Coordinates of C-alpha atoms in Angstrom, one line a residue:
M1 CA 2.5 0.5 -25.9
K2 CA 3.0 2.3 -22.6
H3 CA 6.2 3.2 -20.8
T4 CA 6.1 5.0 -17.4
I5 CA 8.3 6.0 -14.5
S6 CA 7.4 3.2 -12.2
K7 CA 9.7 4.0 -9.3
L8 CA 11.3 7.3 -8.2
T9 CA 14.0 7.7 -5.5
I10 CA 14.6 11.2 -4.1
K11 CA 17.6 12.0 -2.0
N12 CA 18.3 15.3 -0.1
F13 CA 15.8 17.3 -2.1
R14 CA 13.9 19.7 0.1
S15 CA 11.8 17.6 2.6
C16 CA 12.7 14.3 0.8
I17 CA 15.7 13.0 2.7
N18 CA 15.8 9.5 1.2
A19 CA 12.5 8.3 -0.1
E20 CA 11.2 5.9 -2.7
F21 CA 7.9 6.3 -4.5
K22 CA 6.0 3.8 -6.7
F23 CA 4.0 5.2 -9.6
S24 CA 1.3 3.9 -11.9
A25 CA -0.1 5.6 -15.0
Y26 CA -2.5 7.6 -12.8
T27 CA -1.1 8.3 -9.3
P28 CA -2.8 10.5 -6.7
L29 CA -0.6 11.7 -3.9
V30 CA -2.7 12.1 -0.7
G31 CA -1.4 13.8 2.4
Y32 CA -1.9 16.7 4.7
N33 CA -0.6 20.2 4.0
N34 CA 3.2 20.5 4.2
A35 CA 3.7 16.8 3.9
G36 CA 5.9 17.3 0.8
K37 CA 3.6 16.3 -2.1
S38 CA 4.6 19.2 -4.2
N39 CA 8.3 18.5 -3.6
I40 CA 7.8 15.1 -5.1
L41 CA 6.3 16.7 -8.3
S42 CA 9.1 19.2 -8.4
A43 CA 11.8 16.5 -8.1
L44 CA 10.2 14.7 -11.0
Q45 CA 10.1 17.9 -13.0
W46 CA 13.8 18.5 -12.3
L47 CA 14.8 15.0 -13.3
L48 CA 13.5 15.5 -16.9
K49 CA 14.0 19.3 -17.2
K50 CA 17.4 20.4 -16.0
S51 CA 17.7 23.5 -13.9
T52 CA 20.1 24.7 -11.3
L53 CA 18.9 24.0 -7.7
S54 CA 19.5 26.7 -5.1
E55 CA 20.4 26.4 -1.4
K56 CA 16.8 26.1 -0.4
D57 CA 16.4 22.9 -2.5
F58 CA 19.1 21.1 -0.5
N59 CA 17.9 19.4 2.7
D60 CA 21.5 19.2 3.7
Q61 CA 23.8 21.5 1.8
K62 CA 26.8 19.2 2.5
L63 CA 25.2 16.4 0.5
P64 CA 24.2 16.2 -3.2
V65 CA 20.7 16.1 -4.5
E66 CA 20.0 12.9 -6.3
V67 CA 16.8 11.9 -8.2
I68 CA 16.7 8.4 -9.7
A69 CA 13.9 6.9 -11.9
E70 CA 13.1 3.5 -13.2
V71 CA 11.5 3.7 -16.6
T72 CA 9.6 0.5 -17.4
G73 CA 7.8 -0.7 -20.5
L74 CA 10.5 0.1 -23.0
A75 CA 9.6 -2.6 -25.4
A76 CA 11.5 -3.5 -28.6
E77 CA 8.5 -2.2 -30.5
L78 CA 9.0 1.2 -29.1
L79 CA 12.8 1.3 -29.7
D80 CA 12.2 0.3 -33.3
K81 CA 10.2 3.4 -33.9
M82 CA 13.0 5.7 -32.7
P83 CA 15.6 7.3 -34.9
S84 CA 18.6 4.9 -35.1
N85 CA 21.0 7.2 -33.2
Q86 CA 18.6 7.5 -30.3
K87 CA 17.9 3.8 -30.3
T88 CA 21.6 3.1 -30.2
A89 CA 22.1 5.6 -27.3
L90 CA 19.5 3.7 -25.2
E91 CA 19.2 0.1 -26.0
K92 CA 22.4 -1.2 -24.4
F93 CA 21.3 0.2 -21.1
I94 CA 17.8 -1.3 -21.2
V95 CA 17.4 -4.6 -19.2
N96 CA 14.0 -6.4 -19.1
E97 CA 12.4 -3.3 -20.7
T98 CA 13.7 -1.2 -17.8
L99 CA 16.0 1.9 -18.0
I100 CA 17.3 3.6 -14.8
I101 CA 18.3 7.2 -15.1
R102 CA 19.6 9.7 -12.6
R103 CA 20.2 13.4 -12.2
L104 CA 22.6 14.7 -9.6
Q105 CA 23.7 18.1 -8.4
D106 CA 26.6 18.0 -6.0
S107 CA 26.1 21.3 -4.3
P108 CA 24.2 24.6 -4.6
T109 CA 27.2 26.1 -6.4
T110 CA 27.5 23.4 -9.1
K111 CA 27.5 24.9 -12.6
A112 CA 24.6 24.2 -14.8
T113 CA 26.8 22.5 -17.4
D114 CA 27.8 19.9 -14.7
I115 CA 24.2 18.8 -13.9
K116 CA 23.7 16.0 -16.4
L117 CA 21.6 12.9 -16.8
T118 CA 23.4 9.6 -16.2
V119 CA 22.2 6.1 -16.9
W120 CA 22.7 2.8 -15.0
D121 CA 25.0 0.4 -16.9
E122 CA 24.3 -3.2 -15.8
A123 CA 27.4 -4.4 -17.6
I124 CA 29.7 -2.4 -15.2
S125 CA 27.3 -2.1 -12.3
D126 CA 27.8 1.6 -12.2
W127 CA 26.5 4.9 -13.6
S128 CA 27.6 5.5 -17.2
K129 CA 28.4 9.2 -17.4
N130 CA 27.5 11.3 -20.4
P131 CA 26.7 8.6 -23.0
T132 CA 26.6 10.1 -26.4
G133 CA 23.1 11.3 -27.3
L134 CA 21.5 10.3 -24.0
D135 CA 19.7 13.5 -23.3
N136 CA 18.1 13.6 -26.7
A137 CA 17.2 10.0 -26.5
I138 CA 15.5 10.4 -23.1
S139 CA 13.7 13.5 -24.3
S140 CA 12.3 11.5 -27.2
I141 CA 10.5 9.0 -24.9
L142 CA 10.0 11.3 -21.9
P143 CA 9.6 14.9 -23.1
D144 CA 9.6 17.9 -20.7
P145 CA 6.8 17.5 -18.1
I146 CA 3.8 19.7 -18.0
R147 CA 3.4 21.1 -14.5
I148 CA 0.2 22.8 -13.3
G149 CA 0.7 24.4 -9.9
A150 CA -2.0 25.1 -7.3
M151 CA -3.0 28.4 -8.9
E152 CA -0.3 30.6 -7.4
N153 CA 0.9 31.7 -10.9
A154 CA -2.1 30.8 -13.0
A155 CA -2.9 34.3 -14.2
E156 CA 0.6 35.0 -15.3
D157 CA 0.9 31.6 -16.8
A158 CA -2.2 31.8 -18.9
S159 CA -1.9 35.4 -20.0
K160 CA 1.7 35.0 -21.2
A161 CA 2.1 31.6 -22.8
R162 CA 5.6 30.7 -23.6
A163 CA 7.3 27.4 -24.4
N164 CA 8.1 26.8 -20.7
T165 CA 4.7 27.6 -19.3
T166 CA 1.7 25.3 -18.8
I167 CA -0.4 27.1 -21.3
G168 CA 2.4 27.2 -23.8
K169 CA 3.0 23.5 -23.6
L170 CA -0.7 22.7 -23.9
L171 CA -1.0 24.9 -26.9
A172 CA 2.0 23.1 -28.5
E173 CA 0.3 19.8 -27.7
F174 CA -3.0 20.3 -29.5
L175 CA -2.1 22.9 -32.1
N176 CA -0.2 20.5 -34.3
P177 CA -3.3 19.9 -36.5
V178 CA -3.4 23.7 -37.1
K179 CA 0.3 23.6 -38.0
S180 CA -0.1 20.7 -40.4
A181 CA -3.1 22.3 -42.1
H182 CA -2.0 25.9 -42.4
K183 CA 1.7 26.2 -42.0
E184 CA 2.3 26.4 -45.8
E185 CA -0.4 29.1 -46.1
L186 CA 0.8 31.1 -43.2
D187 CA 4.5 30.9 -44.3
K188 CA 3.4 32.3 -47.6
H189 CA 1.9 35.3 -45.9
L190 CA 4.8 35.7 -43.6
S191 CA 7.1 35.7 -46.6
E192 CA 5.1 38.5 -48.2
V193 CA 5.5 40.5 -45.0
Q194 CA 9.2 39.8 -44.9
Q195 CA 9.6 41.2 -48.4
R196 CA 8.2 44.5 -47.2
I197 CA 9.9 45.1 -43.9
S198 CA 13.2 43.1 -43.9
A199 CA 16.5 44.7 -44.9
D200 CA 16.8 42.6 -48.0
G201 CA 13.2 42.5 -49.0
D202 CA 12.4 42.9 -52.7
C203 CA 9.3 45.0 -52.0
R204 CA 10.3 47.1 -49.1
F205 CA 7.9 49.9 -48.1
S206 CA 9.0 53.1 -49.6
E207 CA 8.8 54.8 -46.2
L208 CA 11.4 52.5 -44.8
S209 CA 13.7 53.2 -47.8
S210 CA 13.2 56.9 -47.3
I211 CA 14.2 56.6 -43.6
D212 CA 17.3 54.6 -44.6
D213 CA 18.4 57.2 -47.1
S214 CA 18.0 60.1 -44.7
V215 CA 20.0 58.3 -41.9
N216 CA 22.7 57.2 -44.3
K217 CA 23.4 60.7 -45.4
K218 CA 24.2 61.5 -41.7
I219 CA 26.3 58.4 -41.4
D220 CA 28.3 59.2 -44.6
D221 CA 29.3 62.5 -43.1
L222 CA 30.6 60.8 -40.0
F223 CA 31.9 57.5 -41.4
P224 CA 32.1 57.4 -45.2
G225 CA 31.4 54.1 -46.9
M226 CA 29.0 52.7 -44.2
S227 CA 25.3 52.6 -44.4
I228 CA 22.3 51.0 -42.6
K229 CA 18.8 49.5 -43.4
L230 CA 16.0 49.2 -41.0
H231 CA 15.2 45.5 -40.4
F232 CA 12.3 43.6 -38.8
D233 CA 12.6 39.9 -38.0
I234 CA 9.6 37.9 -39.1
P235 CA 8.4 35.1 -36.6
S236 CA 8.1 31.6 -37.8
F237 CA 4.9 29.6 -37.3
D238 CA 6.4 27.9 -34.2
D239 CA 7.3 31.3 -32.8
L240 CA 3.7 32.4 -33.2
I241 CA 2.5 29.3 -31.3
K242 CA 5.0 29.9 -28.5
A243 CA 3.8 33.5 -28.2
G244 CA 0.1 32.4 -28.0
T245 CA -2.0 33.7 -25.2
I246 CA -5.6 33.5 -23.9
K247 CA -8.2 36.2 -24.0
V248 CA -11.4 35.7 -22.0
Y249 CA -14.7 36.8 -23.4
E250 CA -17.9 37.2 -21.5
G251 CA -21.2 39.0 -22.3
K252 CA -20.9 41.3 -25.4
N253 CA -17.7 39.9 -26.8
V254 CA -15.5 42.1 -24.6
A255 CA -12.1 40.6 -24.0
R256 CA -10.8 40.7 -20.4
D257 CA -7.5 39.8 -18.9
F258 CA -7.3 36.3 -17.4
S259 CA -6.2 37.8 -14.1
S260 CA -9.4 39.8 -13.7
Y261 CA -11.3 36.6 -13.1
G262 CA -11.5 34.7 -9.8
H263 CA -9.5 31.5 -9.1
G264 CA -12.5 29.4 -9.9
A265 CA -12.8 30.7 -13.4
Q266 CA -9.0 30.6 -13.9
R267 CA -8.9 27.0 -12.8
S268 CA -11.8 26.1 -15.0
I269 CA -10.1 27.4 -18.1
Q270 CA -6.9 25.5 -17.3
I271 CA -8.8 22.3 -16.7
A272 CA -10.9 22.8 -19.9
L273 CA -7.7 22.8 -21.9
I274 CA -6.7 19.6 -20.2
Q275 CA -10.1 18.0 -21.0
Y276 CA -9.8 19.0 -24.6
L277 CA -6.3 17.6 -24.7
A278 CA -7.7 14.3 -23.4
E279 CA -10.2 14.2 -26.2
I280 CA -7.8 14.7 -29.0
K281 CA -5.2 12.3 -27.4
R282 CA -7.8 9.6 -27.1
V283 CA -8.5 9.8 -30.8
N284 CA -4.8 9.5 -31.6
A285 CA -3.7 7.1 -28.9
S286 CA -2.5 4.4 -31.2
N287 CA 0.1 6.7 -32.7
I288 CA 1.7 7.8 -29.5
T289 CA 5.3 6.8 -28.8
T290 CA 6.2 9.2 -26.0
T291 CA 5.0 9.4 -22.4
T292 CA 4.6 13.0 -21.1
L293 CA 4.5 13.5 -17.4
L294 CA 1.5 15.6 -16.4
L295 CA 2.1 16.9 -12.8
I296 CA -0.8 18.8 -11.2
D297 CA -1.1 20.2 -7.7
E298 CA -4.7 19.9 -6.4
P299 CA -6.6 19.7 -9.7
E300 CA -9.8 19.9 -7.7
L301 CA -9.0 23.4 -6.4
Y302 CA -11.9 25.9 -6.7
L303 CA -14.1 23.5 -8.7
H304 CA -17.7 22.4 -8.2
P305 CA -18.0 18.8 -7.0
F306 CA -19.5 17.7 -10.4
A307 CA -16.7 19.4 -12.2
I308 CA -14.1 17.5 -10.1
E309 CA -15.5 14.3 -11.4
Q310 CA -15.1 15.5 -15.0
V311 CA -11.5 16.5 -14.3
R312 CA -10.8 13.1 -12.8
E313 CA -12.2 11.3 -15.9
A314 CA -10.2 13.6 -18.3
L315 CA -7.0 12.9 -16.4
L316 CA -7.7 9.2 -16.4
A317 CA -8.3 9.3 -20.2
L318 CA -4.9 11.1 -20.6
S319 CA -3.2 8.4 -18.5
K320 CA -4.3 5.9 -21.2
S321 CA -3.2 8.1 -24.1
G322 CA 0.5 8.9 -23.8
Y323 CA 0.5 10.7 -20.5
Q324 CA 1.6 9.6 -17.0
V325 CA -0.6 11.6 -14.6
I326 CA 0.6 12.3 -11.1
I327 CA -1.4 14.6 -8.9
S328 CA -1.5 15.9 -5.4
T329 CA -5.0 16.0 -4.0
H330 CA -7.1 16.6 -0.9
S331 CA -10.3 15.3 -2.5
A332 CA -11.7 11.8 -2.3
Q333 CA -13.5 12.5 -5.5
M334 CA -10.2 12.5 -7.4
V335 CA -9.6 8.8 -6.3
T336 CA -12.1 6.2 -7.4
S337 CA -12.0 2.7 -5.9
E338 CA -10.1 1.5 -8.9
Q339 CA -7.3 4.0 -8.3
S340 CA -7.2 3.8 -4.5
Q341 CA -5.0 0.7 -4.6
F342 CA -2.3 2.8 -6.4
T343 CA -2.7 6.0 -4.4
L344 CA 0.4 7.1 -2.4
L345 CA -0.2 8.2 1.2
I346 CA 2.4 10.9 1.7
R347 CA 3.6 11.6 5.2
K348 CA 6.4 13.6 6.8
D349 CA 8.2 13.4 10.1
E350 CA 11.4 14.9 11.6
C351 CA 13.4 11.7 11.3
N352 CA 12.4 10.5 7.8
G353 CA 11.3 13.7 6.1
T354 CA 8.7 13.1 3.3
Y355 CA 7.9 9.5 2.6
A356 CA 5.2 7.2 1.3
R357 CA 3.3 4.6 3.2
K358 CA 2.9 1.2 1.6
R359 CA 0.3 1.2 -1.2
L360 CA -2.9 -0.6 -0.6
S361 CA -2.2 -2.9 -3.6
D362 CA 1.3 -3.9 -2.2
A363 CA -0.1 -4.4 1.4
I364 CA -2.8 -6.7 0.2
Q365 CA -0.4 -8.8 -1.9
N366 CA 1.8 -9.3 1.1
I367 CA -1.0 -10.1 3.6
V368 CA -3.5 -12.1 1.4
P369 CA -1.7 -14.6 -0.7
D370 CA -4.7 -16.0 -2.6
S371 CA -5.5 -13.9 -5.7
I372 CA -9.3 -14.3 -5.4
H373 CA -9.3 -13.2 -1.8
Q374 CA -7.0 -10.3 -2.7
M375 CA -9.6 -9.1 -5.1
E376 CA -12.4 -9.4 -2.5
Q377 CA -10.3 -7.6 0.2
L378 CA -9.3 -4.9 -2.3
F379 CA -12.9 -4.4 -3.3
S380 CA -13.9 -4.1 0.4
L381 CA -11.2 -1.6 1.4
S382 CA -10.8 0.4 -1.8
H383 CA -14.5 1.3 -1.9
S384 CA -14.0 3.3 1.2
T385 CA -11.6 5.8 -0.3
Q386 CA -11.7 7.9 2.9
V387 CA -9.2 5.4 4.3
L388 CA -6.6 7.2 2.2
F389 CA -7.4 10.6 3.8
A390 CA -7.4 9.5 7.5
E391 CA -4.8 9.0 10.2
Y392 CA -6.9 6.3 12.0
V393 CA -9.4 3.7 10.8
I394 CA -12.4 2.2 12.5
L395 CA -13.6 -1.0 11.0
A396 CA -17.3 -1.8 11.4
E397 CA -19.5 -4.5 10.0
G398 CA -22.9 -3.5 11.4
K399 CA -25.1 -1.1 9.5
T400 CA -26.2 0.6 12.8
E401 CA -22.6 1.4 13.7
R402 CA -22.0 2.9 10.3
R403 CA -25.1 5.0 10.4
L404 CA -25.1 6.1 14.1
L405 CA -21.4 6.1 15.2
P406 CA -20.5 9.4 13.5
F407 CA -23.6 10.9 15.1
L408 CA -22.8 9.5 18.6
F409 CA -19.1 10.5 18.2
K410 CA -20.0 14.1 17.6
K411 CA -22.7 14.2 20.3
I412 CA -20.2 13.0 22.9
T413 CA -17.0 14.8 21.8
G414 CA -18.4 17.9 20.1
R415 CA -16.2 17.1 17.1
T416 CA -16.8 15.1 13.9
M417 CA -14.8 11.9 13.2
G418 CA -13.3 13.7 10.2
Q419 CA -12.1 16.6 12.4
E420 CA -10.1 14.0 14.5
K421 CA -8.9 12.3 11.3
Y422 CA -10.9 9.1 11.8
A423 CA -12.3 7.1 8.9
L424 CA -15.2 4.7 9.6
I425 CA -14.8 1.9 7.1
A426 CA -17.5 -0.7 6.2
Q427 CA -16.5 -4.3 6.1
T428 CA -18.2 -6.8 3.9
G429 CA -18.1 -9.3 6.8
V430 CA -16.7 -9.6 10.3
N431 CA -14.4 -12.4 9.0
D432 CA -12.5 -9.7 7.1
T433 CA -11.4 -8.1 10.4
K434 CA -8.0 -9.7 10.8
K435 CA -7.0 -9.3 7.2
S436 CA -8.2 -5.7 7.1
M437 CA -6.3 -4.8 10.3
E438 CA -3.1 -6.5 9.0
I439 CA -3.3 -4.7 5.7
L440 CA -3.8 -1.3 7.4
Q441 CA -0.9 -2.1 9.7
A442 CA 1.3 -2.8 6.7
M443 CA 0.3 0.6 5.4
S444 CA 1.2 2.1 8.8
I445 CA -2.4 3.2 9.4
P446 CA -3.6 2.5 13.0
S447 CA -6.9 0.7 13.1
K448 CA -9.5 -0.6 15.6
A449 CA -12.6 -2.8 14.9
I450 CA -16.0 -3.1 16.3
A451 CA -17.7 -6.5 16.4
D452 CA -20.8 -8.2 17.8
L453 CA -20.3 -10.5 20.8
D454 CA -20.6 -13.7 18.6
Y455 CA -17.3 -12.8 16.9
G456 CA -15.5 -13.4 20.3
L457 CA -16.6 -17.0 20.2
T458 CA -16.2 -17.7 16.4
G459 CA -14.0 -15.4 14.2
A460 CA -11.8 -14.3 17.0
I461 CA -10.8 -17.9 17.7
K462 CA -10.4 -18.7 14.0
H463 CA -8.2 -15.6 13.5
G464 CA -6.0 -16.4 16.6
F465 CA -7.1 -13.5 18.7
I466 CA -8.5 -15.8 21.4
D467 CA -7.5 -19.4 22.2
A468 CA -10.3 -22.0 21.7
N469 CA -9.6 -23.3 25.3
D470 CA -9.7 -19.8 26.8
I471 CA -11.5 -20.2 30.2
D472 CA -14.0 -17.4 29.5
V473 CA -14.9 -18.9 26.1
I474 CA -15.5 -22.3 27.8
E475 CA -17.6 -20.8 30.6
I476 CA -19.7 -18.8 28.1
K477 CA -20.3 -21.9 26.0
N478 CA -21.3 -23.9 29.2
I479 CA -23.9 -21.3 30.0
F480 CA -25.2 -21.4 26.4
K481 CA -25.5 -25.2 26.9
L482 CA -27.7 -24.6 30.0
L483 CA -29.9 -22.2 28.1
S484 CA -30.2 -24.7 25.3
D485 CA -31.2 -27.5 27.7
Q486 CA -33.8 -25.1 29.1
G487 CA -35.3 -24.8 25.6
K488 CA -34.5 -21.1 25.3
I489 CA -32.0 -21.2 22.4
T490 CA -30.7 -23.5 19.7
L491 CA -26.9 -24.3 19.3
N492 CA -24.9 -25.5 16.4
G493 CA -22.2 -28.3 16.5
N494 CA -19.6 -25.9 17.9
G495 CA -21.7 -25.0 20.9
V496 CA -22.7 -21.5 19.8
P497 CA -26.2 -20.1 19.0
K498 CA -27.8 -20.5 15.6
N499 CA -31.2 -19.5 14.4
G500 CA -33.9 -21.8 15.8
I501 CA -36.1 -21.3 18.9
V502 CA -34.9 -17.6 18.7
D503 CA -32.6 -15.8 16.3
A504 CA -28.9 -16.3 17.1
S505 CA -28.6 -12.5 17.7
K506 CA -31.3 -12.8 20.4
A507 CA -29.5 -15.7 22.1
Y508 CA -26.4 -13.5 22.6
E509 CA -28.6 -10.8 24.1
L510 CA -30.2 -13.4 26.4
I511 CA -26.8 -14.6 27.7
S512 CA -25.7 -11.0 28.4
N513 CA -28.4 -10.8 31.0
E514 CA -27.3 -14.0 32.8
S515 CA -25.5 -13.0 36.0
S516 CA -23.2 -16.0 35.8
A517 CA -22.1 -15.0 32.2
I518 CA -21.5 -11.3 32.8
P519 CA -18.0 -11.6 34.3
H520 CA -16.8 -13.9 31.6
I521 CA -18.3 -11.7 28.8
K522 CA -16.6 -8.7 30.5
A523 CA -13.3 -10.6 30.6
L524 CA -13.6 -11.6 26.9
H525 CA -14.4 -8.0 26.1
V526 CA -11.2 -6.8 27.8
K527 CA -9.0 -9.4 26.1
M528 CA -10.4 -8.4 22.7
K529 CA -9.8 -4.7 23.4
E530 CA -6.2 -5.5 23.9
K531 CA -6.2 -6.9 20.4
G532 CA -7.8 -3.7 19.1
I533 CA -11.3 -5.1 18.8
W534 CA -14.4 -3.9 20.7
L535 CA -17.0 -6.5 21.5
W536 CA -20.5 -5.5 22.3
E537 CA -21.2 -7.1 25.7
S538 CA -24.9 -7.2 25.2
G539 CA -24.6 -8.9 21.8
A540 CA -24.8 -5.9 19.4
I541 CA -25.0 -2.1 19.4
E542 CA -28.8 -2.1 19.2
A543 CA -29.1 -3.6 22.7
H544 CA -26.9 -0.9 24.1
I545 CA -28.6 2.1 22.5
G546 CA -32.1 0.7 23.0
I547 CA -33.4 0.0 19.4
T548 CA -34.8 -3.3 18.1
N549 CA -34.6 -2.9 14.4
K550 CA -31.8 -2.1 11.9
D551 CA -33.6 0.2 9.5
E552 CA -33.9 3.9 8.5
K553 CA -37.0 4.4 10.6
S554 CA -35.4 3.1 13.8
W555 CA -32.3 5.2 13.3
A556 CA -34.2 8.3 12.5
K557 CA -36.4 7.8 15.7
F558 CA -33.3 7.3 17.8
K559 CA -31.8 10.6 16.6
K560 CA -35.1 12.4 17.2
D561 CA -35.4 10.9 20.7
I562 CA -31.9 12.2 21.5
A563 CA -32.8 15.6 20.3
S564 CA -35.8 15.6 22.6
N565 CA -34.5 13.7 25.7
G566 CA -30.8 13.7 25.4
L567 CA -28.3 10.9 24.9
Q568 CA -28.2 9.7 28.4
Q569 CA -31.9 9.3 28.8
T570 CA -32.3 7.7 25.3
C571 CA -29.5 5.0 25.4
S572 CA -30.3 2.0 27.5
D573 CA -26.6 1.5 28.2
Y574 CA -25.2 5.1 28.0
K575 CA -22.0 4.2 29.8
S576 CA -20.9 1.6 27.2
I577 CA -21.3 4.2 24.4
I578 CA -19.1 6.6 26.3
D579 CA -16.5 3.9 27.0
L580 CA -16.5 3.0 23.3
I581 CA -15.8 6.5 22.2
E582 CA -13.1 7.0 24.8
W583 CA -11.5 3.7 23.7
L584 CA -11.5 4.7 20.1
R585 CA -9.8 8.0 20.8
N586 CA -7.1 6.5 23.0

């Protein structure tokens, strides 16, 4: 049983002008600083936990703020477990296990009492205002969210736990077993205290009665017939839980304030509570009938790389145990290949404000209709999670490109590919080029590809980048025929090289040295660049940089030679490498 907020629409809230976001049980929000990731989390929080928005929360103060959520997975089995009055309040608005709710604030001056949840009524095709018991019914399936910020208030939050703080909510979540086991015992002790210090206690301390008597003598002189008794309220068990706090011990059992520790220690304690919560929720997962939103800004902040993986796994466990986890992150470690397809790429521009690019899962479904190929393509792209953190993608099939291109890029530009927001993505095969580029285009991520020369005569034709009757393709094949007739290479039935007299890769290197072929190869190269694909004119990158093998030893020697002799002296075709880098950056 699992219900979640599957879609959120935010209008006029801070940087979100009018944007739609799709969520899964575990949804990372990836984007650069100031893209609006935290604003999305805040809008979610406001939807389920009413507060009054101020002027700064309105993108345009002349328009209302509106947050709409689709809650899916509200099966009959879940409704049957709800109190009858709450079930009645909800069930008539649920269509295909989906409920649509909205919170709206007309202006910054709107009264708190006028900021209410409404629900979409399919029967009247309009919002049903103020249905009886709606707020309580919604709270029973979607309780107040737990929000963990990016440490700005961590010390205050952890040292003063209250019902509306992160620590207070976490304590309330996992102290229920303590309450069940000891409430009766503690209530008994509290009752004994009450008898001694409350105004109507049967066993009041004599000192309190003595004070009462002395004060009442004074009152009687001023106002005969009136008297007082000192009174002290006794907290309930729940009050004690809400007042709970954290003391930090180190060394010889000396307690220190949480705020006296660095951000790393503070974050570690917060996350440790989350991990413990994940453990106890996993045990009791079958009994969970609510979904609590867990909203975290940068959970990886101040943590060691190994600790980041532990946090990720704890959050994933919670997403399967009654929580919907939505995080903002700058760390690829928070996004495994399995989650990358549901990750939201958050961007912001002047026209649209904050918005999400199309998810990888949605782009693949639109571009690749066959389910088996969808899985293959997803596996290929999602295993390169850096695609989610880049502004530009370079697709490369060859191992040498993947190993040496980042090195060459930095040597030539003085900057890393990451500094210029490029992601170098490995393809499982050059035949994935077209699909990968279309998927990235659907996600609004600019991409370019690098391919060996053979692709221009095979895959490029199959994918529609080049016409089979292209004059340059025909001329190159004619020259291959001459080389074959001379016994230098072996051709397949389509007139392109195959392994035989020499390897197919060697055949492409041979033709690149034929003076009659060079103009046609150059022309094909230019045509493919216009399609966003770089063809190596000498067959493959190895011929251009001057190495013969594709192995660690050859790559290491190449780097060593550059360190000793420089790039220009080492590369056999230095200019083509410069041209490639300039083309990638344009």
